[in-house]
XYZ file of C-alpha atoms in Angstrom:
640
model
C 9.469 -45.825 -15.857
C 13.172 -45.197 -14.037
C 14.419 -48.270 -13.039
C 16.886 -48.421 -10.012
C 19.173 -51.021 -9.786
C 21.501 -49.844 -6.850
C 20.691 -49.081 -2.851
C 21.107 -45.788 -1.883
C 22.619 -46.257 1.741
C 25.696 -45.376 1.159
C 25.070 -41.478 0.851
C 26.743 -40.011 4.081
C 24.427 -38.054 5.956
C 24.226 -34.466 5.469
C 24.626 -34.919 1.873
C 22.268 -33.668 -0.731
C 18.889 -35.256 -2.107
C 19.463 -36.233 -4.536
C 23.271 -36.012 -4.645
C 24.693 -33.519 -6.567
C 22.017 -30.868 -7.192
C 22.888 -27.677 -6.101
C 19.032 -26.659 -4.895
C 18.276 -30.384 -3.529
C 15.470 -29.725 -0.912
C 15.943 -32.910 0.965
C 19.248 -33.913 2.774
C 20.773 -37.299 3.648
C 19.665 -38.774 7.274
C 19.949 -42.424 6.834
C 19.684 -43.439 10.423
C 17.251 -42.918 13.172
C 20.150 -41.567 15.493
C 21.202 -39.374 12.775
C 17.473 -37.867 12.786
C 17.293 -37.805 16.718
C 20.871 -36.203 16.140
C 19.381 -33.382 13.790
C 16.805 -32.891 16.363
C 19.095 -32.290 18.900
C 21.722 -30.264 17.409
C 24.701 -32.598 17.842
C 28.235 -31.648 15.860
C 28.548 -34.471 14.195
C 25.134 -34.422 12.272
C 24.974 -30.450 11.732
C 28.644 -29.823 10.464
C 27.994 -32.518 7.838
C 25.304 -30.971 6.368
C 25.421 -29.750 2.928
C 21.684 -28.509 2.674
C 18.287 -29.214 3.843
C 14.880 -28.929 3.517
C 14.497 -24.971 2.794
C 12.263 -23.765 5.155
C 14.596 -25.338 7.998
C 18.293 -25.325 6.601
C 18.564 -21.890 5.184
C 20.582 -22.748 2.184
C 23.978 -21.621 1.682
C 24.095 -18.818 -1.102
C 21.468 -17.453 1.274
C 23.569 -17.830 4.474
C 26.307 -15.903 2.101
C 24.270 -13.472 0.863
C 22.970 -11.932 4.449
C 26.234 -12.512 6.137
C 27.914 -10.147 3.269
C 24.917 -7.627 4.342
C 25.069 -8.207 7.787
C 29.016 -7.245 7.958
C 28.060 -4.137 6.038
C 24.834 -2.827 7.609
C 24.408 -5.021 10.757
C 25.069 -2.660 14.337
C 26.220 -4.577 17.401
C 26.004 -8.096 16.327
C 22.971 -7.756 14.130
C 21.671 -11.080 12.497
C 19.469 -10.579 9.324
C 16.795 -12.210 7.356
C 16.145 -11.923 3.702
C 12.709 -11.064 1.395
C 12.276 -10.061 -1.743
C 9.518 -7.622 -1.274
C 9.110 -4.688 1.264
C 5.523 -6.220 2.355
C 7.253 -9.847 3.462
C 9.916 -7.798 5.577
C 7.434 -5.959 7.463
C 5.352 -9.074 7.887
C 8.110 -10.347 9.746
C 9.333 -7.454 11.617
C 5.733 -7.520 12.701
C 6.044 -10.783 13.970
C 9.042 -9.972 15.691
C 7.375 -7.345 17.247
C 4.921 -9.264 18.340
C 7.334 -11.355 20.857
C 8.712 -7.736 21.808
C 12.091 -7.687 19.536
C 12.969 -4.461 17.825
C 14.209 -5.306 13.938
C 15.017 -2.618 11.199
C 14.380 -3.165 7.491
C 17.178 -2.212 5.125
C 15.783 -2.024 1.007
C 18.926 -2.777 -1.140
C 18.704 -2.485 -5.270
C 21.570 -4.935 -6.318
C 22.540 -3.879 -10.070
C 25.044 -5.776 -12.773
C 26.597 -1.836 -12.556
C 27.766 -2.907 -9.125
C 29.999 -5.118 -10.155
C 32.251 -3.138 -11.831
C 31.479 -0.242 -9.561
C 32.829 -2.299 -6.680
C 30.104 -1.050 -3.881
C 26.798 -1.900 -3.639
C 24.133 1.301 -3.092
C 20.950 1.228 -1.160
C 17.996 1.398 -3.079
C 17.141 4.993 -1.890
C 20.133 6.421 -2.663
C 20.394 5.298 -6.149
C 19.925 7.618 -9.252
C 17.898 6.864 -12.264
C 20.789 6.446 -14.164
C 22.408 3.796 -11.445
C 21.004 0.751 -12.509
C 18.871 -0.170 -16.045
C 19.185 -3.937 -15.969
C 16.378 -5.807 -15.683
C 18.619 -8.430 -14.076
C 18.607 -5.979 -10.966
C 17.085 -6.962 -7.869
C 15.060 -5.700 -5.078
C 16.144 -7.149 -2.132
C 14.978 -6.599 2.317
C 16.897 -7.015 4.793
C 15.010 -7.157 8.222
C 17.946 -6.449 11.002
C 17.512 -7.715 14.231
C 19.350 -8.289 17.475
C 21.533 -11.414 17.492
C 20.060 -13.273 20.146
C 16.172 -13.124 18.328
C 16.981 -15.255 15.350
C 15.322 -17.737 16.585
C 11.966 -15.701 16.574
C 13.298 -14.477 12.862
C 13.326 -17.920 11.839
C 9.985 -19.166 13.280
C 8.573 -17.065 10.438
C 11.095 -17.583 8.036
C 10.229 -21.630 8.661
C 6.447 -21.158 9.041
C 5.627 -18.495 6.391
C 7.683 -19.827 3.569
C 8.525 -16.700 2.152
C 12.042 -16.245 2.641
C 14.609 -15.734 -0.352
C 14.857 -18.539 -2.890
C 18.463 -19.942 -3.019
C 18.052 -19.488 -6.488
C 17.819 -15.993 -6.580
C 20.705 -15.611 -3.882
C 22.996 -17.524 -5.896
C 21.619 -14.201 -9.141
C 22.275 -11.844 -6.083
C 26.006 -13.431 -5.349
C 26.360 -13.385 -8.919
C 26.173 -9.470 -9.410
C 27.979 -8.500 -6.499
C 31.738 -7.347 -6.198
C 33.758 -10.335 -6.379
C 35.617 -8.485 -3.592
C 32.478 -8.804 -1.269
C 31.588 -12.510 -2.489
C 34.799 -14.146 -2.558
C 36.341 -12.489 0.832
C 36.034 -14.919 3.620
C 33.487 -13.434 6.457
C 34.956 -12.051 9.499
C 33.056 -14.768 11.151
C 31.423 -17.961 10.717
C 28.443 -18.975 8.493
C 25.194 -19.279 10.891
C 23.908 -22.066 11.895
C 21.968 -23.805 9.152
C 19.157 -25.372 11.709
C 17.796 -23.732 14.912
C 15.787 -25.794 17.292
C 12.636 -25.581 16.667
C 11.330 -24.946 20.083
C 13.923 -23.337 22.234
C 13.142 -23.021 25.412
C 11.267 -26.598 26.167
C 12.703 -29.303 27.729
C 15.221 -31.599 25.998
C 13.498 -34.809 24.952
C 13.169 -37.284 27.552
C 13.139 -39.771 25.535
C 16.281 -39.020 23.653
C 18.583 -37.201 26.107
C 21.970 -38.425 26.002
C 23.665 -38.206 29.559
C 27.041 -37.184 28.228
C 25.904 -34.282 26.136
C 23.856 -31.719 27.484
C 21.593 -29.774 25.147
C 23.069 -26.488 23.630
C 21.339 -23.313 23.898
C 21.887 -22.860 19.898
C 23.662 -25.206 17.177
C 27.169 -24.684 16.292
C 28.132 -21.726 14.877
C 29.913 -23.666 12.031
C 29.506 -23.621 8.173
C 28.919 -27.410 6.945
C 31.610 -28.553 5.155
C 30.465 -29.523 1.296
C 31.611 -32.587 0.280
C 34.681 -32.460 -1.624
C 32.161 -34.947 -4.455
C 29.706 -32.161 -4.024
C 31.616 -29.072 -5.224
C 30.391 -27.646 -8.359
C 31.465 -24.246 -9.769
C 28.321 -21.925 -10.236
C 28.496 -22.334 -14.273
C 29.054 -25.950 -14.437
C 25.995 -26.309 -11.871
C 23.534 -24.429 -13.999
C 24.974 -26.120 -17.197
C 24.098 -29.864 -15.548
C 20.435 -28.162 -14.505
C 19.659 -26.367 -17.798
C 21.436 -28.812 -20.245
C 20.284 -32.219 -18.708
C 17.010 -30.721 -17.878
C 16.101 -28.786 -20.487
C 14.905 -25.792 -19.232
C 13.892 -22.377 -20.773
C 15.799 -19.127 -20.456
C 14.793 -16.904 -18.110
C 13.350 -14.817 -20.661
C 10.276 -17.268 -20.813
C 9.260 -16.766 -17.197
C 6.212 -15.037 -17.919
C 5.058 -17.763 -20.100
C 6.263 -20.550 -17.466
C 4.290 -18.889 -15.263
C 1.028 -18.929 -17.282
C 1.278 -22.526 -18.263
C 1.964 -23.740 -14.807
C -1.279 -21.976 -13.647
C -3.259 -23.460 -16.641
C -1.637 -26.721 -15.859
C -3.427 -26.528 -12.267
C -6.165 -25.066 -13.051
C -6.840 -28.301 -15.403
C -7.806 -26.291 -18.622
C -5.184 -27.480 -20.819
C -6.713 -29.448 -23.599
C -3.399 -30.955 -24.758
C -0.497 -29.988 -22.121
C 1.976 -30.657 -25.715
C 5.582 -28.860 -24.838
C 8.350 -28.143 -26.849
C 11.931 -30.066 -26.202
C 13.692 -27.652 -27.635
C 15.449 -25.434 -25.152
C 14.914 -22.369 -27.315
C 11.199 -22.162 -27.583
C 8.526 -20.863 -25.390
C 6.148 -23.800 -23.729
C 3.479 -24.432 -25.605
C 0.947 -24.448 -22.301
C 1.924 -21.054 -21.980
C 1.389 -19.022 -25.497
C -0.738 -15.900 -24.579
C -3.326 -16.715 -27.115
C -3.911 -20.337 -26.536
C -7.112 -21.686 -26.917
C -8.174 -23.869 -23.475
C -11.039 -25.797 -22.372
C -13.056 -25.946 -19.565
C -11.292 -27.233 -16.153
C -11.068 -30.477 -15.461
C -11.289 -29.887 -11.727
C -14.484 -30.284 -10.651
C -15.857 -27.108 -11.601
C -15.662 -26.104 -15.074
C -15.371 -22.327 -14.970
C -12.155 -22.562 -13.015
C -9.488 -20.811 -15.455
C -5.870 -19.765 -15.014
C -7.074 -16.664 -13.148
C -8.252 -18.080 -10.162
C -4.823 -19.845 -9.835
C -2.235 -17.693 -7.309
C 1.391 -18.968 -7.457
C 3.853 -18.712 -4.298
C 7.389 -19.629 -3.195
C 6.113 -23.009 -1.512
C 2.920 -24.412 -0.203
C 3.248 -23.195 3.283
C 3.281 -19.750 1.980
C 0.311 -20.088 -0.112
C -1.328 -21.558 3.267
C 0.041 -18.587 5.272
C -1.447 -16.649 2.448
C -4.654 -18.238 2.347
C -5.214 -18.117 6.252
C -4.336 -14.277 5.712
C -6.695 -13.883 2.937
C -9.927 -15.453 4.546
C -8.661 -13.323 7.448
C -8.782 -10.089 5.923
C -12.091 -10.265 3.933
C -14.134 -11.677 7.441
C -14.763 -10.657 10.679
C -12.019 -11.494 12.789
C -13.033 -14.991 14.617
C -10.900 -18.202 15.441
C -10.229 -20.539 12.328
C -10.520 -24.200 12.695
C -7.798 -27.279 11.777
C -9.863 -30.677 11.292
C -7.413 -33.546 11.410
C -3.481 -33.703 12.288
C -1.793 -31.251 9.971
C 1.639 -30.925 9.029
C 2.814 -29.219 11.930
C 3.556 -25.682 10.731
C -0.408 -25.339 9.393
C -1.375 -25.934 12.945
C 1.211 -23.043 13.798
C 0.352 -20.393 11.309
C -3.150 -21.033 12.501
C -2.328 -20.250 15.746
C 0.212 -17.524 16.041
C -1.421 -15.616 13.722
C -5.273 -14.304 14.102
C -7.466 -14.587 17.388
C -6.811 -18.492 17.698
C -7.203 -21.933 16.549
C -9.727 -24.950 17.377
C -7.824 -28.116 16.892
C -10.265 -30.951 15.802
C -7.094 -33.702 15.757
C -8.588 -36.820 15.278
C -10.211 -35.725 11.779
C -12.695 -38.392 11.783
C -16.450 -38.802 11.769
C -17.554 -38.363 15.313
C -15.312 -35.030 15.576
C -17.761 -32.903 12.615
C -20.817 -33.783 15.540
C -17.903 -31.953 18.041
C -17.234 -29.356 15.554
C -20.884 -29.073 14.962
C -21.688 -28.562 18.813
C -18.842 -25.996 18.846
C -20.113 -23.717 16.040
C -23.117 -23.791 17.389
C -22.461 -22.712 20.808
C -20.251 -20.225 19.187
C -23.169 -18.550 16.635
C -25.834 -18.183 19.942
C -22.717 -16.109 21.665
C -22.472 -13.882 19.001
C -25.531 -14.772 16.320
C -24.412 -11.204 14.207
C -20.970 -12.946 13.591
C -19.840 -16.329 12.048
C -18.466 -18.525 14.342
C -14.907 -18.998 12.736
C -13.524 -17.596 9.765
C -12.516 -20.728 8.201
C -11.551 -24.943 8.296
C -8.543 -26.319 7.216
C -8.181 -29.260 6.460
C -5.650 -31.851 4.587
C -7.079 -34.232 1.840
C -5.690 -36.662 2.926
C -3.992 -35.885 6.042
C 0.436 -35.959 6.836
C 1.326 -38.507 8.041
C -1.800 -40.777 9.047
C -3.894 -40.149 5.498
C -6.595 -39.924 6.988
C -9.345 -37.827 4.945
C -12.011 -35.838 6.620
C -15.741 -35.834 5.273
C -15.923 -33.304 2.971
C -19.548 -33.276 2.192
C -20.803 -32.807 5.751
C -17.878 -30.060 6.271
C -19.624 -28.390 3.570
C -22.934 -28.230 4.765
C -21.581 -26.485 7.742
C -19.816 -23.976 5.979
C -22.789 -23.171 4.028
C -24.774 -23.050 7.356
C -21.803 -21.310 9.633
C -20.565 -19.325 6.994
C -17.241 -19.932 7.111
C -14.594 -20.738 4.458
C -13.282 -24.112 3.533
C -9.489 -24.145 3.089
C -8.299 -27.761 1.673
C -4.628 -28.882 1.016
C -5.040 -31.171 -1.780
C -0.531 -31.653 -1.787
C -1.014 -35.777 -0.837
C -4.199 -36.514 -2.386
C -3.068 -34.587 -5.631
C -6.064 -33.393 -8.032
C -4.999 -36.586 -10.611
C -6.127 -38.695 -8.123
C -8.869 -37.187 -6.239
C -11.443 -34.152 -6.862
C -11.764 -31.961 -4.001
C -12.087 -28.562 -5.249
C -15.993 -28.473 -5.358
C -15.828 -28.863 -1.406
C -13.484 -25.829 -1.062
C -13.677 -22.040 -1.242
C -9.525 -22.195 -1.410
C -7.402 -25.061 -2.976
C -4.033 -25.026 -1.757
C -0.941 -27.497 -2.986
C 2.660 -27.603 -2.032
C 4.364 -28.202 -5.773
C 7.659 -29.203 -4.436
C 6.310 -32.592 -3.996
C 4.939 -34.672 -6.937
C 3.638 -32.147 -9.052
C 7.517 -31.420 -9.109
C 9.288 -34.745 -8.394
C 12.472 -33.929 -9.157
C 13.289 -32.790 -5.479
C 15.316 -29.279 -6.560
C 12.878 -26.501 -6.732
C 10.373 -25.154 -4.775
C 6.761 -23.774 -5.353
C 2.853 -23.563 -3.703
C -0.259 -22.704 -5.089
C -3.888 -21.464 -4.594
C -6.860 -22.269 -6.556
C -10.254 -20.138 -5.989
C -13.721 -21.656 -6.301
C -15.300 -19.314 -8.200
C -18.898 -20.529 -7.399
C -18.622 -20.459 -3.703
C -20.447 -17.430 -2.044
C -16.846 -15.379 -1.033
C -15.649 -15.778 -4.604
C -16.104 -12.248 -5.360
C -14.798 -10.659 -1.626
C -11.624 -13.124 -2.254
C -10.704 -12.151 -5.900
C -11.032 -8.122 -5.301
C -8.793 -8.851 -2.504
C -6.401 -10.252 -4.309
C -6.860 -8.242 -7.015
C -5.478 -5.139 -5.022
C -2.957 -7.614 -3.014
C -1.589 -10.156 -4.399
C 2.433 -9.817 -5.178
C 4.109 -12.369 -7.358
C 6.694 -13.656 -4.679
C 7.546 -16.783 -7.125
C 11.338 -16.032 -8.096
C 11.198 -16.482 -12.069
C 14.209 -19.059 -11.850
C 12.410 -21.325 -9.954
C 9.006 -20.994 -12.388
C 11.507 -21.935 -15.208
C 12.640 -25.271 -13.182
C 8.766 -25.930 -11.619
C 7.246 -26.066 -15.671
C 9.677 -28.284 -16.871
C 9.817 -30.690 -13.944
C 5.699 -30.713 -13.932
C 5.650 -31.273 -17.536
C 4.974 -35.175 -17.139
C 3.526 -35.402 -13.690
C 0.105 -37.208 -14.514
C 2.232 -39.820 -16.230
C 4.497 -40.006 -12.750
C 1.271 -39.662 -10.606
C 0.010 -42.673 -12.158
C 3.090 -44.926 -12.049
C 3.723 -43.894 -7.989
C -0.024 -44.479 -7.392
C 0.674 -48.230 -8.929
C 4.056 -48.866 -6.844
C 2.589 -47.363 -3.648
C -0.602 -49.822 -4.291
C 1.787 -52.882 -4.339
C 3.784 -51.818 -1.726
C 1.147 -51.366 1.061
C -0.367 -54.821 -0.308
C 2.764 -56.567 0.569
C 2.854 -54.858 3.624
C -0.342 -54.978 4.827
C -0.306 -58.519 4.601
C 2.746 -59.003 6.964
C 0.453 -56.531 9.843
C -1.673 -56.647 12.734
C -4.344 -54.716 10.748
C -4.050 -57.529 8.134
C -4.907 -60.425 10.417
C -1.546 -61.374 11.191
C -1.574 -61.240 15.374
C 2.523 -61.590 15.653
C 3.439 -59.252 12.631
C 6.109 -56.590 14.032
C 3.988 -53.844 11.422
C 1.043 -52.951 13.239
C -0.835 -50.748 10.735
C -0.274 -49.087 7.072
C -1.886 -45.657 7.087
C -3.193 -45.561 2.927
C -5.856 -44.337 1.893
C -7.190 -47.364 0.184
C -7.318 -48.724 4.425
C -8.009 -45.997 6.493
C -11.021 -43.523 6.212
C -11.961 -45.036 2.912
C -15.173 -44.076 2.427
C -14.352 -40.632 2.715
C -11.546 -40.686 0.034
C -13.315 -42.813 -2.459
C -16.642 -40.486 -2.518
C -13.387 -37.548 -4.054
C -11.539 -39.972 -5.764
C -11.403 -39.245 -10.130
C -12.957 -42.021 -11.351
C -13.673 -40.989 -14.905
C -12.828 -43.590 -17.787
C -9.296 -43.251 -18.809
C -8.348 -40.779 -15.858
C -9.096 -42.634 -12.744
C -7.160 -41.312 -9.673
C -5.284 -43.518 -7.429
C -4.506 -43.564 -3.845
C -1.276 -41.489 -3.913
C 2.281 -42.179 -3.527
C 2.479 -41.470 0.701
C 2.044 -43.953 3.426
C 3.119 -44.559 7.095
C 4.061 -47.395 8.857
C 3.461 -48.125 13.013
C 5.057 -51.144 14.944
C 4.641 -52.716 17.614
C 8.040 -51.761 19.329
C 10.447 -48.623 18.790
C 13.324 -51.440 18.323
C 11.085 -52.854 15.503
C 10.774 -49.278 13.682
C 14.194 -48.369 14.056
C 15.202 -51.516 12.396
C 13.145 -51.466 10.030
C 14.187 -47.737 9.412
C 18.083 -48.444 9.541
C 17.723 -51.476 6.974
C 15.487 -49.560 4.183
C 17.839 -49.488 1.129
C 16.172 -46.137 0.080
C 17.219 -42.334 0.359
C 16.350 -41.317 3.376
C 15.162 -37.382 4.036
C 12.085 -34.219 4.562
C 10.145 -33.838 2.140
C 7.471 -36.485 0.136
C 5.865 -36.635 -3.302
C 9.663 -37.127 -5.124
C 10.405 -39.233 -8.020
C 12.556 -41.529 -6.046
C 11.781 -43.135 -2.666
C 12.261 -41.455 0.288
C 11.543 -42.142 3.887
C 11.918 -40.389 7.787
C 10.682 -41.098 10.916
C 8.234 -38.680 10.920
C 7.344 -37.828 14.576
C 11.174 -37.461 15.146
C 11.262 -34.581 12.209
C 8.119 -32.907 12.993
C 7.214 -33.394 16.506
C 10.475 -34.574 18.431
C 9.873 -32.667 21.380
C 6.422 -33.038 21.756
C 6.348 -36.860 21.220
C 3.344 -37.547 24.091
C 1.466 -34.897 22.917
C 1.669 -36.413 18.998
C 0.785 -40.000 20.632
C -2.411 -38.615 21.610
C -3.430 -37.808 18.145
C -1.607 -41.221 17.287
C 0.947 -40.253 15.607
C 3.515 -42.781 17.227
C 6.884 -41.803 18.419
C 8.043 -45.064 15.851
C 6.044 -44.026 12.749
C 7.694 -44.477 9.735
C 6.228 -42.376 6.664
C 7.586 -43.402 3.209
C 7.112 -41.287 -0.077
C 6.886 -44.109 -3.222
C 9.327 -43.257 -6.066
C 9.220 -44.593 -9.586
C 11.687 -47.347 -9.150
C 10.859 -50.751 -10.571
C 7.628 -52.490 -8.754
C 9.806 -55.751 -7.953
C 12.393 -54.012 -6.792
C 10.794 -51.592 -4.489
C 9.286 -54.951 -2.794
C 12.898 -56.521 -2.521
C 13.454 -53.012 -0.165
C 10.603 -53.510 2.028
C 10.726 -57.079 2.515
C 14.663 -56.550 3.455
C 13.414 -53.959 5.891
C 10.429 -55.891 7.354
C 13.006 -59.237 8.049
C 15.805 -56.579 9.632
C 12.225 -55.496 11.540
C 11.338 -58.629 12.993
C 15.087 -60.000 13.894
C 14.993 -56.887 15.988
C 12.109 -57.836 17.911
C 13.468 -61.877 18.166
């Protein structure tokens, strides 16, 4: 167990999570008005930052990398996005046509030749004899006028597919040193866009003497002079300290991280030694049957992707495009960008919020009113559903869902990323498993990766695996597999530690609430699994002998005033970020991230404009408890 024996308030916001990693995927916000702040767009907040979460702060090698191809290509003020594979970049000019913006896709083949060549060539102009690395890369620009990146980045955000910052910072390295080390005729974009230009500012956060800009600053955030690592001394500190494999091993990576989740590793045994090959990955290793609920599961059925919101864009395309087109259903408050894939893409969504009992007899009378007016097609395509749900863990009756997609037939889609399958067994309830591994299966906070696990003995098994058969591209950028094994080497052993810390930590808490029996607590309920829809939980939770699942490392937190939560909040002494499932604790104000200007419409779902949602690290028990009781006194001198 890591034992932390410091507070971790004093990291200035905008710094990385944790500090000094080059590919952190959280970033310092360790006040609630530096998270309204974010929201809002204001100077002080976005200059400082050094990174964010990836999907929303387009890293900087990225930002580097397209500006250097936007000076060269870009007409008129062009802005560009990048993908690694032609089929992404015409997925998004798509989209973009879609909201009526003209885009253009330029296909580049960056070589080591170009280097010492001093020009880089596009890809259909280049000669056999141009480029023979195999460190070469295929890279898509999709060109667009200026004023549409914000449409460019709704799919860059909700998709998940957009360049790693991994494989920018291999792109950076083979360019001219005359193209990467010339300062751009202009600045860096901005690294966040609001997420829903156009509404109204927030009401509830408006602050009279700044009105809201139309777009961030068009500044590059300064990196901490701390920060500053050379691009060889950063991948010595990752590779070194971490251990990792050469690139060379990819392949294999690759093959024992889908064994790994598939669960048919008999002994997951690895090697140390920086030169070898993981042992979960040999090609002729002998593996059992899956531990996942249904045995004949193998590495197969596993799909990797660049993060879990593309392997739920995928999946939501998938069902899609082997049924007839029909609406597709969300049961329960999502993460907010599954809602929004659902929606902007297909024929439509029916939102089932609440995620509860009484709402499968509403989904019930809605499929069936939807079957008698059209009996010759299914009513939806598919459910989605999160087990348990983000923030208010709340997990939806998976037995009774199945009966009525064996009835309906329609396809069960489950995100299993907070419930984890150490803890809980869901996959027997699914046609279509999907995790986001850049949370605990990871831990470490610096890569990130997504998965999808087939059923194979659900009725579209067959339908599903031809199309993906024919489909599927391997969008996972090899330098982030490497980093994704080695971090996910040990994650049962981390699962079960968090699931003990989290336990003690919601005890204590609990105990101080209104939901505990305490009528003049300032905490007014701890979302856990272990206290909200329990019934429904424990029927999926692992409770074989030696291997008995826990209740997860993710909980949320209401008050009874705003004062109270932003107290409590302000006096945590953890890091404070996006992103869940890390080795270390980390908390936001969840509503503020993910639905800040949309706060009423939230409530109604009740997810509180003052919830707090903490991620449990692996710190020592006694001293996470010191934390929280700190916080919970700052909590209730607020509210004196």
């Amino acid at each position: 167990m890591t034992t932390t024996t410091t507070t971790t308030t004093n990291i200035p916001v905008g710094s990385s999570v944790p500090p000094y990693t080059p590919h952190a995927i959280s970033v310092s916000l360790p006040t609630w008005r530096d998270n309204v702040g974010y929201e809002e767009g204001e100077k002080r907040v976005v200059d400082s930052m050094v990174n964010g979460y990836p999907r929303f702060f387009i890293h900087l090698s990225v930002q580097k990398l397209v500006k250097i191809f936007e000076q060269k290509y870009g007409r008129n003020g062009e802005r560009g996005m990048l993908f690694t594979t032609q089929r992404v970049a015409e997925q998004c000019r798509s989209f973009m046509q879609d909201s009526s913006v003209n885009s253009r896709i330029m296909s580049l083949l960056i070589c080591p030749e170009d280097k010492a060549n001093g020009q880089i060539i596009e890809r259909d102009l280049r000669t056999r004899n141009d480029c023979t690395s195999a460190a070469s890369v295929n890279v898509h620009i999709v060109l667009f006028p200026g004023d549409s990146f914000p449409i460019a980045k709704q799919f860059w955000q909700h998709t998940g597919m957009g360049m790693s910052s991994r494989l920018a910072e291999h792109c950076l390295s083979l360019l001219p040193e005359e193209l990467t080390q010339a300062k751009p005729h202009f600045s860096f974009s901005p690294p966040i866009t609001p997420r829903f230009l156009g509404k109204a500012f927030n009401k509830h956060y408006s602050v009279k003497s700044q009105s809201r800009p139309v777009s961030p600053p068009s500044v590059r955030a300064p990196i901490l002079a701390d920060e500053v690592l050379e691009p060889d001394h950063s991948v010595y500190l990752e590779e070194r300290y971490g251990r990792n494999l050469p690139i060379s091993y990819a392949a294999s990576a690759k093959r024992a991280l889908r064994r790994r989740i598939a669960g048919v590793l008999i002994q997951d045994t690895h090697n140390n030694n920086q030169e070898g090959e993981p042992s979960a990955g040999e090609k002729n290793l002998v593996v059992g049957p899956s531990s996942r609920g249904v045995a004949d599961v193998s590495e197969n059925d596993v799909y990797l992707y660049p993060t879990g919101m593309a392997a739920i864009w995928n999946a939501h395309h998938i069902a899609s495009a082997i049924r007839p087109p029909a609406k597709s259903v969300c049961f329960g408050f999502p993460y907010t960008d599954t809602l929004k894939i659902l929606q902007k893409w297909g024929p439509g969504c029916q939102f089932f919020g609440e995620g509860i009992d009484s709402e499968i007899d509403d989904l019930e009378a809605f499929l069936k009113k939807e079957a008698a007016q059209n009996p010759c097609t299914p009513p939806i395509v598919a459910l989605f559903t999160e087990f348990p749900s983000n923030p208010l863990l709340r997990s939806a009756n998976l037995p009774r869902l199945r009966v009525l997609a064996d009835k309906y037939d329609f396809l069960i889609v489950i995100d299993e990323t907070i419930g984890n399958f150490v803890n809980v067994e869901v996959l027997p309830y699914a046609d279509i498993v999907v995790s986001s591994h850049s949370k605990v299966f990871s831990g470490v906070a610096n890569v990130m990766g997504g998965g999808l696990v087939l059923n194979p003995r659900r009725k579209h098994y067959a339908a599903l695996k031809v199309y993906l058969n024919a489909n599927f591209e391997d969008l996972y950028y090899d330098g982030d597999a490497i980093y994704m094994e080695r971090n996910s080497r040990d994650f049962e052993k981390r699962i079960k530690t968090i699931d003990n810390n989290t336990s003690a930590v919601c005890e204590f808490l609990r105990s101080r609430s209104v939901a505990g029996g305490v009528a003049s607590a300032v905490i007014k309920e701890v979302f856990y699994p272990k206290y909200i829809t329990f019934e429904n939980y424990e029927h999926c939770r692992i409770k074989s002998p030696g291997a008995e699942g826990g209740y997860g490392g993710l909980f949320s937190l209401t008050f009874t005033s705003n004062e109270a939560s932003r107290a409590f909040f302000d006096a945590l002494p953890c890091y404070k970020g996006p992103s869940l499932g890390t080795n270390f604790t980390l908390a936001c104000p969840f509503t503020i991230l993910a639905h800040f200007t949309e706060l009423d419409w939230a409530a109604q779902y009740g997810v509180e404009e003052g919830l707090v949602r903490i991620t449990v690290g692996l710190e020592d028990t006694q001293l996470l408890l010191k934390w929280f009781d700190i916080a919970l006194k700052a909590a209730e001198g607020a509210t004196r």
